[in-house]
Amino acid sequence: MPDNTYIIKTESEELLATSSAFMEEDSIMHGGIIYRPWNPSTSKLASMLLKGMKVPIKSDSKVLYLGAASGTTVSHVADIASDGIVFAAEFAPRPTRDLLQAVRDRINVVPMLADARYPESYPPFIDSVDIIYQDIAQPNQSEIMVSNATKYLRPGGIGVMAIKAKSISISEDVKSILEREVSLLEESFEILEKVSLEPLHHDHLAVMGKFKG
């Protein structure tokens, strides 16, 4: 598991959770530590971790998060990278408003209204990052990961993405889509792990690789 990430046991179930400085409605306090449950049915990154993917986000990691949406998973990444920084990009104005609300008290999150297809348009204060995490619904998902990695990911840095087959084509065979996207990634990344996100996230493949740049 990444830093600050745990499996906690309650009387009725086991939960994935991150330790946090922020008490929220569903948080659990134990031994003076606040734990925030992390739902894998709504977070692909949580699903990846429960599937055993060894995503190396550390407490001091610099993360570029593409597809931040309303910020729930971003907030958990911020819990993990408690001494690092998370640059969170979302291109749609409405989710960006929710993102701003979700991370309003987190000084280690930099929310950005930005289109991941155009990494050159991001604010100038972003330098190289250790990890790019991508969860976007675009037809050219692997190209977007590669273009962002080329501009911002340090050599040997890690790219993690959830490939959404149905966002690429609704008519093409899912297996063919996923194989093609992985092949595109292999031009710039050494693939370390591939994990299906079934049954929680249909037609999704999680891929993690080390950047060759």
GROMACS .gro file of N, CA, C and O in nm, residues 103-170:
model
  272
  103VAL      N    1  -1.108   2.046  -0.167
  103VAL     CA    2  -0.967   2.059  -0.125
  103VAL      C    3  -0.939   2.196  -0.064
  103VAL      O    4  -0.823   2.234  -0.049
  104ARG      N    5  -1.043   2.267  -0.025
  104ARG     CA    6  -1.026   2.406   0.017
  104ARG      C    7  -0.930   2.423   0.134
  104ARG      O    8  -0.864   2.527   0.147
  105ASP      N    9  -0.921   2.323   0.222
  105ASP     CA   10  -0.835   2.334   0.340
  105ASP      C   11  -0.701   2.263   0.323
  105ASP      O   12  -0.620   2.261   0.416
  106ARG      N   13  -0.677   2.206   0.206
  106ARG     CA   14  -0.558   2.123   0.185
  106ARG      C   15  -0.450   2.206   0.114
  106ARG      O   16  -0.460   2.232  -0.005
  107ILE      N   17  -0.349   2.242   0.190
  107ILE     CA   18  -0.247   2.329   0.134
  107ILE      C   19  -0.155   2.256   0.036
  107ILE      O   20  -0.077   2.321  -0.035
  108ASN      N   21  -0.163   2.124   0.032
  108ASN     CA   22  -0.077   2.048  -0.059
  108ASN      C   23  -0.147   2.013  -0.190
  108ASN      O   24  -0.096   1.931  -0.267
  109VAL      N   25  -0.262   2.073  -0.217
  109VAL     CA   26  -0.332   2.051  -0.344
  109VAL      C   27  -0.341   2.183  -0.420
  109VAL      O   28  -0.381   2.286  -0.364
  110VAL      N   29  -0.304   2.177  -0.549
  110VAL     CA   30  -0.315   2.293  -0.637
  110VAL      C   31  -0.420   2.259  -0.744
  110VAL      O   32  -0.389   2.188  -0.841
  111PRO      N   33  -0.546   2.302  -0.727
  111PRO     CA   34  -0.648   2.273  -0.828
  111PRO      C   35  -0.629   2.360  -0.951
  111PRO      O   36  -0.593   2.479  -0.940
  112MET      N   37  -0.652   2.302  -1.070
  112MET     CA   38  -0.632   2.375  -1.194
  112MET      C   39  -0.748   2.349  -1.289
  112MET      O   40  -0.785   2.234  -1.312
  113LEU      N   41  -0.806   2.454  -1.343
  113LEU     CA   42  -0.901   2.441  -1.453
  113LEU      C   43  -0.818   2.432  -1.580
  113LEU      O   44  -0.767   2.533  -1.630
  114ALA      N   45  -0.799   2.310  -1.629
  114ALA     CA   46  -0.705   2.288  -1.739
  114ALA      C   47  -0.746   2.166  -1.819
  114ALA      O   48  -0.802   2.070  -1.764
  115ASP      N   49  -0.716   2.167  -1.947
  115ASP     CA   50  -0.746   2.057  -2.037
  115ASP      C   51  -0.622   1.969  -2.051
  115ASP      O   52  -0.518   2.015  -2.100
  116ALA      N   53  -0.633   1.842  -2.010
  116ALA     CA   54  -0.519   1.752  -2.011
  116ALA      C   55  -0.464   1.727  -2.151
  116ALA      O   56  -0.350   1.680  -2.165
  117ARG      N   57  -0.542   1.756  -2.254
  117ARG     CA   58  -0.493   1.738  -2.391
  117ARG      C   59  -0.387   1.840  -2.428
  117ARG      O   60  -0.314   1.822  -2.526
  118TYR      N   61  -0.378   1.948  -2.349
  118TYR     CA   62  -0.285   2.057  -2.381
  118TYR      C   63  -0.197   2.088  -2.261
  118TYR      O   64  -0.214   2.192  -2.195
  119PRO      N   65  -0.104   2.001  -2.227
  119PRO     CA   66  -0.022   2.023  -2.108
  119PRO      C   67   0.062   2.150  -2.114
  119PRO      O   68   0.099   2.205  -2.009
  120GLU      N   69   0.088   2.199  -2.234
  120GLU     CA   70   0.165   2.323  -2.247
  120GLU      C   71   0.087   2.444  -2.197
  120GLU      O   72   0.145   2.551  -2.173
  121SER      N   73  -0.045   2.427  -2.176
  121SER     CA   74  -0.128   2.540  -2.131
  121SER      C   75  -0.142   2.546  -1.980
  121SER      O   76  -0.208   2.637  -1.928
  122TYR      N   77  -0.083   2.452  -1.907
  122TYR     CA   78  -0.094   2.452  -1.761
  122TYR      C   79  -0.022   2.574  -1.703
  122TYR      O   80   0.066   2.632  -1.767
  123PRO      N   81  -0.056   2.609  -1.579
  123PRO     CA   82   0.014   2.720  -1.514
  123PRO      C   83   0.165   2.697  -1.510
  123PRO      O   84   0.211   2.582  -1.502
  124PRO      N   85   0.244   2.805  -1.513
  124PRO     CA   86   0.390   2.790  -1.524
  124PRO      C   87   0.461   2.741  -1.398
  124PRO      O   88   0.581   2.713  -1.404
  125PHE      N   89   0.389   2.729  -1.286
  125PHE     CA   90   0.457   2.690  -1.162
  125PHE      C   91   0.476   2.539  -1.149
  125PHE      O   92   0.535   2.493  -1.052
  126ILE      N   93   0.426   2.458  -1.243
  126ILE     CA   94   0.446   2.314  -1.235
  126ILE      C   95   0.583   2.280  -1.290
  126ILE      O   96   0.616   2.316  -1.403
  127ASP      N   97   0.665   2.211  -1.211
  127ASP     CA   98   0.792   2.160  -1.263
  127ASP      C   99   0.779   2.008  -1.273
  127ASP      O  100   0.669   1.956  -1.287
  128SER      N  101   0.887   1.935  -1.268
  128SER     CA  102   0.879   1.790  -1.286
  128SER      C  103   0.809   1.725  -1.167
  128SER      O  104   0.821   1.770  -1.053
  129VAL      N  105   0.735   1.617  -1.196
  129VAL     CA  106   0.663   1.544  -1.093
  129VAL      C  107   0.713   1.400  -1.089
  129VAL      O  108   0.777   1.351  -1.182
  130ASP      N  109   0.682   1.332  -0.979
  130ASP     CA  110   0.724   1.192  -0.960
  130ASP      C  111   0.624   1.095  -1.021
  130ASP      O  112   0.662   0.987  -1.067
  131ILE      N  113   0.495   1.132  -1.018
  131ILE     CA  114   0.389   1.042  -1.061
  131ILE      C  115   0.283   1.121  -1.136
  131ILE      O  116   0.246   1.233  -1.096
  132ILE      N  117   0.235   1.064  -1.246
  132ILE     CA  118   0.114   1.113  -1.311
  132ILE      C  119   0.006   1.008  -1.294
  132ILE      O  120   0.027   0.890  -1.325
  133TYR      N  121  -0.108   1.050  -1.242
  133TYR     CA  122  -0.225   0.962  -1.234
  133TYR      C  123  -0.331   1.018  -1.327
  133TYR      O  124  -0.364   1.138  -1.320
  134GLN      N  125  -0.385   0.934  -1.414
  134GLN     CA  126  -0.480   0.980  -1.516
  134GLN      C  127  -0.608   0.899  -1.513
  134GLN      O  128  -0.604   0.777  -1.521
  135ASP      N  129  -0.720   0.969  -1.507
  135ASP     CA  130  -0.853   0.908  -1.511
  135ASP      C  131  -0.943   1.002  -1.589
  135ASP      O  132  -1.013   1.086  -1.531
  136ILE      N  133  -0.937   0.992  -1.722
  136ILE     CA  134  -1.013   1.084  -1.806
  136ILE      C  135  -1.094   1.006  -1.910
  136ILE      O  136  -1.060   0.894  -1.946
  137ALA      N  137  -1.199   1.070  -1.959
  137ALA     CA  138  -1.286   1.010  -2.061
  137ALA      C  139  -1.260   1.081  -2.193
  137ALA      O  140  -1.336   1.170  -2.234
  138GLN      N  141  -1.152   1.042  -2.259
  138GLN     CA  142  -1.115   1.098  -2.389
  138GLN      C  143  -1.079   0.984  -2.483
  138GLN      O  144  -1.036   0.876  -2.438
  139PRO      N  145  -1.092   1.003  -2.614
  139PRO     CA  146  -1.060   0.895  -2.707
  139PRO      C  147  -0.911   0.868  -2.722
  139PRO      O  148  -0.872   0.758  -2.760
  140ASN      N  149  -0.826   0.965  -2.693
  140ASN     CA  150  -0.681   0.948  -2.710
  140ASN      C  151  -0.610   0.946  -2.574
  140ASN      O  152  -0.519   1.023  -2.547
  141GLN      N  153  -0.650   0.853  -2.490
  141GLN     CA  154  -0.603   0.852  -2.351
  141GLN      C  155  -0.454   0.827  -2.338
  141GLN      O  156  -0.385   0.894  -2.260
  142SER      N  157  -0.401   0.732  -2.413
  142SER     CA  158  -0.257   0.703  -2.402
  142SER      C  159  -0.174   0.819  -2.456
  142SER      O  160  -0.069   0.853  -2.400
  143GLU      N  161  -0.220   0.882  -2.563
  143GLU     CA  162  -0.148   0.997  -2.617
  143GLU      C  163  -0.143   1.110  -2.514
  143GLU      O  164  -0.041   1.178  -2.502
  144ILE      N  165  -0.253   1.129  -2.442
  144ILE     CA  166  -0.256   1.233  -2.339
  144ILE      C  167  -0.156   1.202  -2.227
  144ILE      O  168  -0.083   1.291  -2.181
  145MET      N  169  -0.152   1.077  -2.184
  145MET     CA  170  -0.054   1.039  -2.082
  145MET      C  171   0.088   1.065  -2.131
  145MET      O  172   0.171   1.124  -2.059
  146VAL      N  173   0.119   1.026  -2.253
  146VAL     CA  174   0.255   1.042  -2.305
  146VAL      C  175   0.291   1.189  -2.319
  146VAL      O  176   0.403   1.231  -2.282
  147SER      N  177   0.200   1.272  -2.368
  147SER     CA  178   0.231   1.413  -2.384
  147SER      C  179   0.253   1.483  -2.250
  147SER      O  180   0.341   1.568  -2.236
  148ASN      N  181   0.175   1.445  -2.150
  148ASN     CA  182   0.195   1.502  -2.016
  148ASN      C  183   0.325   1.453  -1.954
  148ASN      O  184   0.396   1.530  -1.889
  149ALA      N  185   0.355   1.325  -1.974
  149ALA     CA  186   0.479   1.270  -1.921
  149ALA      C  187   0.600   1.336  -1.985
  149ALA      O  188   0.699   1.369  -1.916
  150THR      N  189   0.594   1.359  -2.115
  150THR     CA  190   0.706   1.420  -2.187
  150THR      C  191   0.736   1.559  -2.132
  150THR      O  192   0.853   1.599  -2.122
  151LYS      N  193   0.632   1.631  -2.091
  151LYS     CA  194   0.652   1.767  -2.042
  151LYS      C  195   0.681   1.773  -1.892
  151LYS      O  196   0.760   1.858  -1.848
  152TYR      N  197   0.622   1.682  -1.813
  152TYR     CA  198   0.628   1.701  -1.668
  152TYR      C  199   0.685   1.585  -1.587
  152TYR      O  200   0.726   1.606  -1.472
  153LEU      N  201   0.687   1.464  -1.639
  153LEU     CA  202   0.728   1.350  -1.558
  153LEU      C  203   0.879   1.332  -1.563
  153LEU      O  204   0.939   1.329  -1.670
  154ARG      N  205   0.940   1.321  -1.447
  154ARG     CA  206   1.086   1.304  -1.442
  154ARG      C  207   1.125   1.169  -1.503
  154ARG      O  208   1.047   1.075  -1.502
  155PRO      N  209   1.247   1.158  -1.556
  155PRO     CA  210   1.292   1.028  -1.608
  155PRO      C  211   1.285   0.921  -1.498
  155PRO      O  212   1.327   0.945  -1.385
  156GLY      N  213   1.226   0.809  -1.531
  156GLY     CA  214   1.207   0.704  -1.431
  156GLY      C  215   1.085   0.723  -1.345
  156GLY      O  216   1.056   0.640  -1.259
  157GLY      N  217   1.011   0.833  -1.367
  157GLY     CA  218   0.888   0.856  -1.292
  157GLY      C  219   0.780   0.757  -1.333
  157GLY      O  220   0.794   0.684  -1.432
  158ILE      N  221   0.672   0.757  -1.259
  158ILE     CA  222   0.567   0.656  -1.277
  158ILE      C  223   0.441   0.718  -1.335
  158ILE      O  224   0.394   0.822  -1.288
  159GLY      N  225   0.387   0.653  -1.437
  159GLY     CA  226   0.257   0.689  -1.491
  159GLY      C  227   0.155   0.581  -1.459
  159GLY      O  228   0.183   0.462  -1.478
  160VAL      N  229   0.041   0.622  -1.407
  160VAL     CA  230  -0.067   0.529  -1.373
  160VAL      C  231  -0.194   0.580  -1.440
  160VAL      O  232  -0.228   0.697  -1.427
  161MET      N  233  -0.262   0.492  -1.513
  161MET     CA  234  -0.385   0.538  -1.576
  161MET      C  235  -0.491   0.429  -1.580
  161MET      O  236  -0.459   0.310  -1.581
  162ALA      N  237  -0.615   0.474  -1.576
  162ALA     CA  238  -0.729   0.386  -1.597
  162ALA      C  239  -0.773   0.404  -1.740
  162ALA      O  240  -0.824   0.510  -1.777
  163ILE      N  241  -0.751   0.302  -1.824
  163ILE     CA  242  -0.795   0.309  -1.963
  163ILE      C  243  -0.944   0.275  -1.968
  163ILE      O  244  -0.986   0.169  -1.924
  164LYS      N  245  -1.023   0.368  -2.021
  164LYS     CA  246  -1.168   0.350  -2.031
  164LYS      C  247  -1.201   0.316  -2.176
  164LYS      O  248  -1.209   0.403  -2.262
  165ALA      N  249  -1.224   0.189  -2.204
  165ALA     CA  250  -1.241   0.145  -2.342
  165ALA      C  251  -1.360   0.212  -2.409
  165ALA      O  252  -1.352   0.252  -2.526
  166LYS      N  253  -1.472   0.226  -2.341
  166LYS     CA  254  -1.592   0.280  -2.402
  166LYS      C  255  -1.582   0.430  -2.430
  166LYS      O  256  -1.663   0.484  -2.506
  167SER      N  257  -1.486   0.498  -2.368
  167SER     CA  258  -1.463   0.638  -2.401
  167SER      C  259  -1.380   0.652  -2.527
  167SER      O  260  -1.373   0.761  -2.585
  168ILE      N  261  -1.317   0.544  -2.570
  168ILE     CA  262  -1.237   0.544  -2.692
  168ILE      C  263  -1.322   0.503  -2.811
  168ILE      O  264  -1.319   0.564  -2.917
  169SER      N  265  -1.403   0.397  -2.795
  169SER     CA  266  -1.493   0.352  -2.901
  169SER      C  267  -1.603   0.267  -2.840
  169SER      O  268  -1.576   0.180  -2.756
  170ILE      N  269  -1.728   0.295  -2.881
  170ILE     CA  270  -1.839   0.215  -2.830
  170ILE      C  271  -1.867   0.095  -2.919
  170ILE      O  272  -1.946   0.007  -2.882
   0.00000   0.00000   0.00000
